[in-house]
Coordinates of C-alpha atoms and ligand atoms in Angstrom, one line a residue:
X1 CA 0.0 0.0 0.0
X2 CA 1.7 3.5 -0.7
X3 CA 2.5 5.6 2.2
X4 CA -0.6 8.5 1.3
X5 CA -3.3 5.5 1.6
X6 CA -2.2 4.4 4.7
X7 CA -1.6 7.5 6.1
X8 CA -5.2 8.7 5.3
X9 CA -6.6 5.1 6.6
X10 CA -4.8 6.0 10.2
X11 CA -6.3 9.8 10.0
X12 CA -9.5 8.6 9.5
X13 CA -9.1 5.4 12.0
X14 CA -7.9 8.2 14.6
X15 CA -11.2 10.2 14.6
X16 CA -14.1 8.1 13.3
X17 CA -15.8 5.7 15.9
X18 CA -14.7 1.8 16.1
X19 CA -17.9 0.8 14.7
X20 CA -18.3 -0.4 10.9
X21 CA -20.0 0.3 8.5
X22 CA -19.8 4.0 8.5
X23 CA -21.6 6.1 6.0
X24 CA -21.0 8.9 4.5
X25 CA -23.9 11.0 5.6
X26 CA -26.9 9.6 7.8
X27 CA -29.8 11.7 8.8
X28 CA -31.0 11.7 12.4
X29 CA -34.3 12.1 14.4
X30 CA -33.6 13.2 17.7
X31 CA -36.2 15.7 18.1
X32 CA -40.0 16.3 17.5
X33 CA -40.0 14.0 14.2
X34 CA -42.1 11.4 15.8
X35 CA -44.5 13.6 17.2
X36 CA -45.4 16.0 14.5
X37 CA -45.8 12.9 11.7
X38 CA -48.3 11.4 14.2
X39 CA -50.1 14.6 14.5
X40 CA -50.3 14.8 10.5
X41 CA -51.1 11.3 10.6
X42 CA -53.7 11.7 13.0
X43 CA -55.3 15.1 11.6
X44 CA -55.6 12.9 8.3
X45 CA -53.7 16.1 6.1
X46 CA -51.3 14.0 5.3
X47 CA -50.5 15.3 1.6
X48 CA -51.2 18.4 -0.5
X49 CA -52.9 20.1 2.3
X50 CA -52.0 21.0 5.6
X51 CA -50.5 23.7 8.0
X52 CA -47.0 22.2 8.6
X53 CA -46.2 23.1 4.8
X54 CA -47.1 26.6 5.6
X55 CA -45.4 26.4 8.9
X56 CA -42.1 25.0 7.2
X57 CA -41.9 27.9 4.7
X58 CA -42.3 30.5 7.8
X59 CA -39.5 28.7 9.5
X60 CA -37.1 28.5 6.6
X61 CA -37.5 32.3 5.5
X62 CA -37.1 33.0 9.7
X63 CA -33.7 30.6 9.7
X64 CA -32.4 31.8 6.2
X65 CA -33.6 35.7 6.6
X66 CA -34.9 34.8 3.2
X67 CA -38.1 37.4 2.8
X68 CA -40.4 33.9 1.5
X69 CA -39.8 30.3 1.1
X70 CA -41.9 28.2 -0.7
X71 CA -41.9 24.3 -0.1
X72 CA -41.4 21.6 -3.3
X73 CA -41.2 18.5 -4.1
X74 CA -38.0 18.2 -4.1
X75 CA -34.6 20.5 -4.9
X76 CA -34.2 19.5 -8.2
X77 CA -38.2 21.0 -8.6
X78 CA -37.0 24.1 -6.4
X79 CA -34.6 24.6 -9.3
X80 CA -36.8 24.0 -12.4
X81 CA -39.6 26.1 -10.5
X82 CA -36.9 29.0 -9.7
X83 CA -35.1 28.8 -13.2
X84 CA -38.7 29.8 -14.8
X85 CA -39.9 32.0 -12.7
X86 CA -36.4 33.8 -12.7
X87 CA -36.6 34.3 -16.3
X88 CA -35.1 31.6 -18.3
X89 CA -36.3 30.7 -21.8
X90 CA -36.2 27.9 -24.4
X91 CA -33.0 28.9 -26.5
X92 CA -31.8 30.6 -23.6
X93 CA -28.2 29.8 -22.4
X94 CA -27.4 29.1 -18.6
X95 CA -23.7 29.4 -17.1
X96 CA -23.1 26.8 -14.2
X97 CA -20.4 25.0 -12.9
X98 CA -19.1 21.8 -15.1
X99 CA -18.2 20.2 -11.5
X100 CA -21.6 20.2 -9.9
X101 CA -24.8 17.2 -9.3
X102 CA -26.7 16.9 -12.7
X103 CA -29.9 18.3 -11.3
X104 CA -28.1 22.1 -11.9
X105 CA -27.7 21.1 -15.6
X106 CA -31.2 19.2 -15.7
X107 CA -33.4 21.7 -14.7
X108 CA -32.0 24.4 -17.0
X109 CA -32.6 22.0 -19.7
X110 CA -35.9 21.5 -18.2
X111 CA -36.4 25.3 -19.1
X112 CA -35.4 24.6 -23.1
X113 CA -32.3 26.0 -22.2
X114 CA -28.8 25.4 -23.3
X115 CA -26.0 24.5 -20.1
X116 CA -23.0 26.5 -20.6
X117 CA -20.0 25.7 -18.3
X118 CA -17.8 27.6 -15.9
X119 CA -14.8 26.4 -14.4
X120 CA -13.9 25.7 -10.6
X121 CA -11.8 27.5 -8.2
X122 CA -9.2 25.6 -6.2
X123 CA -9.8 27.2 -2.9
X124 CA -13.6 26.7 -2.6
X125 CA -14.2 24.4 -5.3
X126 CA -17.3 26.5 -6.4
X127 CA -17.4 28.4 -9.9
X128 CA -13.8 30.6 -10.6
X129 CA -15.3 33.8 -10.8
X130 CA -12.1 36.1 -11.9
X131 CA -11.4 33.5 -14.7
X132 CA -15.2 33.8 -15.4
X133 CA -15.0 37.6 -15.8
X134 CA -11.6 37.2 -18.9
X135 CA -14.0 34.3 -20.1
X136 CA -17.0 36.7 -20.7
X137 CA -14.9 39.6 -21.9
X138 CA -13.5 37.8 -25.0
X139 CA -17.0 35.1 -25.5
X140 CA -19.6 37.5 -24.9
X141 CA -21.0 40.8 -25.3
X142 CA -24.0 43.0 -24.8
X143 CA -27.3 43.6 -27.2
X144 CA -29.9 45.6 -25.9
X145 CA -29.6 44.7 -22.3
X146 CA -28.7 41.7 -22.9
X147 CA -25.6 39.2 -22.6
X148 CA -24.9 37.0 -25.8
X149 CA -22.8 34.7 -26.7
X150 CA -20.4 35.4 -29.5
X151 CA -20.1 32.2 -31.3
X152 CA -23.8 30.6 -30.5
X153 CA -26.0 34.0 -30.7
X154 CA -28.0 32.4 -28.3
X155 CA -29.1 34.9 -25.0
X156 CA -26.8 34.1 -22.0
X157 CA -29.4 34.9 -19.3
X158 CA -28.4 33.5 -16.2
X159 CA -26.3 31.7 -13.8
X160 CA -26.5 28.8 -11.1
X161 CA -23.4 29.4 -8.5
X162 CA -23.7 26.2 -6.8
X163 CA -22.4 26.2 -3.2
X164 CA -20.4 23.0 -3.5
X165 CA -20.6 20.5 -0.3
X166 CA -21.6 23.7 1.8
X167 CA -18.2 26.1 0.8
X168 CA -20.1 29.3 0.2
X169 CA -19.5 30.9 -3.3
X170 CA -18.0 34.9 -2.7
X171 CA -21.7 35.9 -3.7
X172 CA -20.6 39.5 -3.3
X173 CA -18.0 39.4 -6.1
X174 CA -20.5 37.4 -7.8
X175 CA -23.0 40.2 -7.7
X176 CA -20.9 42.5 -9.1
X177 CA -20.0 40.3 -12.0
X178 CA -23.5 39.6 -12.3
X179 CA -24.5 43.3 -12.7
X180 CA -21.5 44.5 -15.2
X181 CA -22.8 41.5 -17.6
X182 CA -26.4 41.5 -17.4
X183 CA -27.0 38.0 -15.5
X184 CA -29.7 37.2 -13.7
X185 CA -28.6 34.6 -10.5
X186 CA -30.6 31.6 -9.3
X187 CA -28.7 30.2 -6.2
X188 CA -28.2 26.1 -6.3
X189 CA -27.9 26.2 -2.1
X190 CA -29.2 23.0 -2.3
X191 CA -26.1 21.6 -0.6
X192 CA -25.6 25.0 1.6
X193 CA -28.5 25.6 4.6
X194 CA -26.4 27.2 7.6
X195 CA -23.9 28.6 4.8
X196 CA -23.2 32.3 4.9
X197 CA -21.4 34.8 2.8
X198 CA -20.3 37.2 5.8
X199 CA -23.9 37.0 7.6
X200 CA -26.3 36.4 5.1
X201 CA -27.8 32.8 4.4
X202 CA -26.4 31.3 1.0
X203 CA -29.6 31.4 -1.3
X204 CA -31.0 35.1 -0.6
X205 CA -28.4 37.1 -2.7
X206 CA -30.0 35.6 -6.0
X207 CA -33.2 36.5 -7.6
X208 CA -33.9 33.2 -6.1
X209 CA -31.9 30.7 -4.4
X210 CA -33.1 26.7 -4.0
X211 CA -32.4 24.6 -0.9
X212 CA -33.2 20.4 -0.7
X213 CA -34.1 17.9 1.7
X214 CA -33.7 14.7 0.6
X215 CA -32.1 12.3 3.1
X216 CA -28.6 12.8 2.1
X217 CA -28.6 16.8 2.7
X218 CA -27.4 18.6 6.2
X219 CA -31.8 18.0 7.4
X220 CA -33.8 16.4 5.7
X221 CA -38.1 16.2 5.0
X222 CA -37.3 12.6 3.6
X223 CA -37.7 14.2 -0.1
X224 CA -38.5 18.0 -0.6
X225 CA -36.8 21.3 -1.6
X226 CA -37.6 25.1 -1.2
X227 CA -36.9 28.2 -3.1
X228 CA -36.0 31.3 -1.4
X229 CA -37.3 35.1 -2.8
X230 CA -37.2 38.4 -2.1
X231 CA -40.8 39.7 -2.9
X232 CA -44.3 38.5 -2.2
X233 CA -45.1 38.7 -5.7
X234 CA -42.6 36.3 -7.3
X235 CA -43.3 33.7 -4.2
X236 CA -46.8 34.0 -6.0
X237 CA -45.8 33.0 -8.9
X238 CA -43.8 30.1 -7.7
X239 CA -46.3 28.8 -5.7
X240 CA -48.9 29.2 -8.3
X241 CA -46.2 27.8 -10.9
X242 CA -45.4 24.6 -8.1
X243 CA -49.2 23.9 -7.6
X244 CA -50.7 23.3 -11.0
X245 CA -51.4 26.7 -11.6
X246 CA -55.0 26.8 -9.8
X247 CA -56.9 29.6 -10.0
X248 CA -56.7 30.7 -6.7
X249 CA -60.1 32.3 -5.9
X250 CA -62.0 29.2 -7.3
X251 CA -64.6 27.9 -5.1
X252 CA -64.8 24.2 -7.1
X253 CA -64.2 25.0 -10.6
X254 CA -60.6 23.8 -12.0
X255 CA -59.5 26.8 -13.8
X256 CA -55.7 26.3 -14.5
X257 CA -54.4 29.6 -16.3
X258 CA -50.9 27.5 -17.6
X259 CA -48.9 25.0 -17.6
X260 CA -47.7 24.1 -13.9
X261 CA -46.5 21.2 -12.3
X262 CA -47.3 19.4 -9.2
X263 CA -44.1 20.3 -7.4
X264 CA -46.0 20.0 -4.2
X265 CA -44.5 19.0 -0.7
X266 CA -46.5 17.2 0.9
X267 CA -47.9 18.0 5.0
X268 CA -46.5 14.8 6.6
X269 CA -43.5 15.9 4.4
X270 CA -42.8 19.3 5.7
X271 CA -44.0 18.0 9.3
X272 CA -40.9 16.1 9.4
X273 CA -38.9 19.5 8.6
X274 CA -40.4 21.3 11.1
X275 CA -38.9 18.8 13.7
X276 CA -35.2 19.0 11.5
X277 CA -35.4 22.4 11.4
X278 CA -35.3 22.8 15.4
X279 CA -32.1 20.7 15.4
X280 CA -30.1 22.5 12.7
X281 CA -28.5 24.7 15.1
X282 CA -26.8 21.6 16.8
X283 CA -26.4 19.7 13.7
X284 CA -24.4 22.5 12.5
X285 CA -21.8 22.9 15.5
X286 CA -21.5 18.7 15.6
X287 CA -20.9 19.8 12.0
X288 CA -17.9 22.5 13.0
X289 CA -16.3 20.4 15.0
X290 CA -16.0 17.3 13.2
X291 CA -14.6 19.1 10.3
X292 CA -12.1 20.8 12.7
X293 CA -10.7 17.7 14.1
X294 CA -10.3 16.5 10.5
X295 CA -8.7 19.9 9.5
X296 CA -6.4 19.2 12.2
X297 CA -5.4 15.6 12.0
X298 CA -4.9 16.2 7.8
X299 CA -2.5 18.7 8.8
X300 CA 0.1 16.4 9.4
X301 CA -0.6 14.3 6.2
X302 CA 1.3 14.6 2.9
X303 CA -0.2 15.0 -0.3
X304 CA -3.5 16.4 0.6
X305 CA -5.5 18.9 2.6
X306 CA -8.7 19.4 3.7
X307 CA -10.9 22.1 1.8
X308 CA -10.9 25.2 3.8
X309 CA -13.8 27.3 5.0
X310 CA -13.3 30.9 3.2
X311 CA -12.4 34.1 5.1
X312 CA -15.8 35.6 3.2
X313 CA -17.8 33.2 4.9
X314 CA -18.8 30.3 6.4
X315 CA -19.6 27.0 5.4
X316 CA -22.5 24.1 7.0
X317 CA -19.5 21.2 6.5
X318 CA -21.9 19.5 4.6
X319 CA -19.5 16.9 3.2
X320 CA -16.0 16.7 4.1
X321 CA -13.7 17.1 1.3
X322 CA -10.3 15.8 1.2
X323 CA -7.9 17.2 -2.0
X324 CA -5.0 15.2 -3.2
X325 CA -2.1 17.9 -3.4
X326 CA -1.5 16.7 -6.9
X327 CA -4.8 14.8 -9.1
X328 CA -4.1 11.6 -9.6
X329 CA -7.1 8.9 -10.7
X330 CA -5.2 6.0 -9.5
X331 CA -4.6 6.8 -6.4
X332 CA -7.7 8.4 -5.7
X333 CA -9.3 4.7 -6.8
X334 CA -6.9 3.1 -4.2
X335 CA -8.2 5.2 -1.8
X336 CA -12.1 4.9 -2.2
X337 CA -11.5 1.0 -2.9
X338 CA -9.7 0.7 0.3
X339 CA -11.9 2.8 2.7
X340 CA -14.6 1.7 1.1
X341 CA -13.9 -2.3 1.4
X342 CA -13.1 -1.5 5.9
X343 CA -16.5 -0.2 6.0
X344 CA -15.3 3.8 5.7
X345 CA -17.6 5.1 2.8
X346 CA -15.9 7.2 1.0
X347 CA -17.3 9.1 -2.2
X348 CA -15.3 10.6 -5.3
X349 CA -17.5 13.8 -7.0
X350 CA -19.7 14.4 -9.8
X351 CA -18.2 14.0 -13.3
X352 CA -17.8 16.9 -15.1
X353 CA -21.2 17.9 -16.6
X354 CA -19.3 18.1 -20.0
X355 CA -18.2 14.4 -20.1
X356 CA -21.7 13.2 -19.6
X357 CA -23.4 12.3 -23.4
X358 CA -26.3 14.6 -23.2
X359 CA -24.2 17.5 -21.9
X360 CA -20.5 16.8 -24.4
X361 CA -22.0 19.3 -26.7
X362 CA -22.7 22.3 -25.1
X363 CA -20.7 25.3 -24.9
X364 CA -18.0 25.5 -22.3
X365 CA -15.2 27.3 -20.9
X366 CA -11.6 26.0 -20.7
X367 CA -12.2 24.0 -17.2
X368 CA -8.5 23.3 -16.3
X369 CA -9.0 23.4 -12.4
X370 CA -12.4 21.2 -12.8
X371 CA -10.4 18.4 -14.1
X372 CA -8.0 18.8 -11.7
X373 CA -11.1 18.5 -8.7
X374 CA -12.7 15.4 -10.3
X375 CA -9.3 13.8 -9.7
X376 CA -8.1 14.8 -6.1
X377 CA -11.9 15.0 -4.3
X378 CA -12.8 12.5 -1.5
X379 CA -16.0 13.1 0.3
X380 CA -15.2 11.4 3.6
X381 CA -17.9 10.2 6.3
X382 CA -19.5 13.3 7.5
X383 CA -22.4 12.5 10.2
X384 CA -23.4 14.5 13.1
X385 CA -23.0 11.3 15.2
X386 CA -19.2 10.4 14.9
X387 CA -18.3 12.5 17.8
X388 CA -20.5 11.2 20.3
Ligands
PLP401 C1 -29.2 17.5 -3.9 C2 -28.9 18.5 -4.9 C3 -29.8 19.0 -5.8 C4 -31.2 18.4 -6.0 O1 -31.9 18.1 -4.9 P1 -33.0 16.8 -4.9 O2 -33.7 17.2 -3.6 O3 -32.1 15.6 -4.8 O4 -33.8 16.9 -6.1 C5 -29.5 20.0 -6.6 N1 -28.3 20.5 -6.7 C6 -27.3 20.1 -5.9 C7 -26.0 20.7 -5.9 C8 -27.6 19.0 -5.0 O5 -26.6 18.6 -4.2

């Protein structure tokens, strides 16, 4: 076994409990979970109805200072529903990161629109955004209003920062950028609740900004999502857009004035976010400090680090990331195989966007540094529990 392997198996073995196997993120019920899903249960508002939903949405835009939140199905939903209601258009083009979970690229396709790729930055793995700024000078430029791309003609009307693993995105800078080319900004904080840029909640500097629950995220409503806005009017639309479009002032007639999907979370849903919700503040310091002991036992390890929490910012330690120094597929196969097979899960990321056959054709920066990610990233297990 090289040296780096076993060096990472003793880090790991030094922190993480005796027990096997260890995942790499479990949810836990430790609070009010049984006891809200039993009142839904026994109320009988079990799905598309019910006041937990509404009761969710005031506690996430309370937690997130996020003026509304309105409950989905699930993120990917949050995303489609956001995308639309932000703006985006068939023939439209969409900048995201190439390095990101396929549901960013999905739902702008989704929307008839065109992915278009940005390249990572090394320190927080999210989108480079100085490299993005040359990028657009020389690609792009600006027709009445609006951003277009040189060599497709097609409008380039908006971007998806994605707060990778929980590292916050410098949404300021972003802004900035944002306003100099025209962009409109829909948030992918799906990965991010308890993120900040300085002390503002990932997902409320965008026109919207789209959270998720599914089991796997930092709390979770078994499967749902949420999109964060600004203005009682566009929380409106999204509801209206994430409800079948109902004419709201019906009394039994089903007048639907568009197209809208059933993007619905459902009560029992939402009941068991209420209860998760409570707990984040704890699940974020367990967070803290596990990824501090890791910080501080990788410190002493050759060839890689841990990915750093910006001095912008502050990250939920959603998933922690290991880096090899150098990329290096082989090694970084060694390394899940062997973790892995001792009962350690271990995850590599996403492959790029572009290398996937539905996405190889669309339009894309040079993505040197995303490369490099996709072959030095180890997720490594990342439960509240493994302090305890
Ligand atoms: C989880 C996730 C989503 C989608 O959320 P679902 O609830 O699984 O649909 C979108 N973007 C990113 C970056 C995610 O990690």
């Amino acid at each position: 076994m090289e040296k780096i392997v076993s060096d990472i198996i003793h880090t790991l073995k030094q922190i993480l409990p005796s027990h096997r196997p260890i995942p790499l993120h479990e949810p836990f019920f430790y609070g009010n979970e049984k006891k809200y899903i039993i009142d839904c249960i026994d109320s009988r508002f079990v799905s598309s109805i019910g006041n937990y939903v509404t009761e969710f949405e005031n506690r996430i835009s309370e937690f997130t200072g996020s003026a509304f939140a309105v409950a989905t199905s699930n993120g990917t939903s949050a995303l489609h529903a956001a995308l639309i209601t932000a703006g985006v258009q068939p023939g439209d083009e969409v900048l995201m990161p190439a390095l990101t979970f396929i549901a960013t690229a999905n739902a702008a396709v989704y929307c008839g629109a065109v992915p278009h790729f940005i390249d990572s930055c090394p320190k927080t793995i999210g989108i480079d955004i100085e490299k993005l700024e040359t990028y657009l000078e020389t690609a792009t430029h600006i027709k009445n209003n609006t951003l277009i791309n040189n060599s497709t003609g097609r409008p380039v009307r908006a971007i998806i920062p994605v707060h990778i693993f929980g590292m916050p995105v410098d949404m300021n800078r972003l802004q900035d950028l944002c306003q100099k080319f025209r962009l409109t900004i829909i948030e992918d904080a799906a990965e991010s609740i308890g993120s900040f840029c300085g002390t503002r909640h990932t997902g409320t500097f965008g026109s919207c900004g789209t959270l998720s629950f599914n089991g796997n995220k930092t709390i979770t409503t078994g499967g749902g999502g949420a999109v964060l806005c600004k203005d009682e009017d566009t929380a409106h639309r999204l509801k209206h857009l994430t409800t079948t479009a109902r004419c709201t002032k019906a009394r039994w007639e089903y007048f639907h004035d568009r197209t809208g999907f059933n993007y619905r979370m459902p009560n029992i849903n939402a009941a068991l976010g209420c209860a998760q919700l409570e707990q984040l503040p704890q699940f974020l310091t367990k967070k803290r400090e596990l990824a501090a002991r890791y910080a501080k036992a990788f410190d002493s390890v050759k060839g890689v680090h841990m990915l750093k929490e910006p001095e912008y910012g502050k990250s939920n330690f959603w998933l922690n990331t290991l880096i090899l120094d150098k990329p290096d597929r082989k090694l970084l196969e060694d390394i899940l195989e062997t973790t892995n097979s001792m009962g350690i899960q271990t995850r590599p990321v996403w492959a790029l966007m572009n290398t996937l056959p539905m996405y190889r054709k669309c339009p894309s920066m040079p993505l040197e540094c995303a490369w490099k990610l996709e072959n030095s990233i180890i997720n490594i297990p990342s439960s509240i529990n493994l302090l305890d």
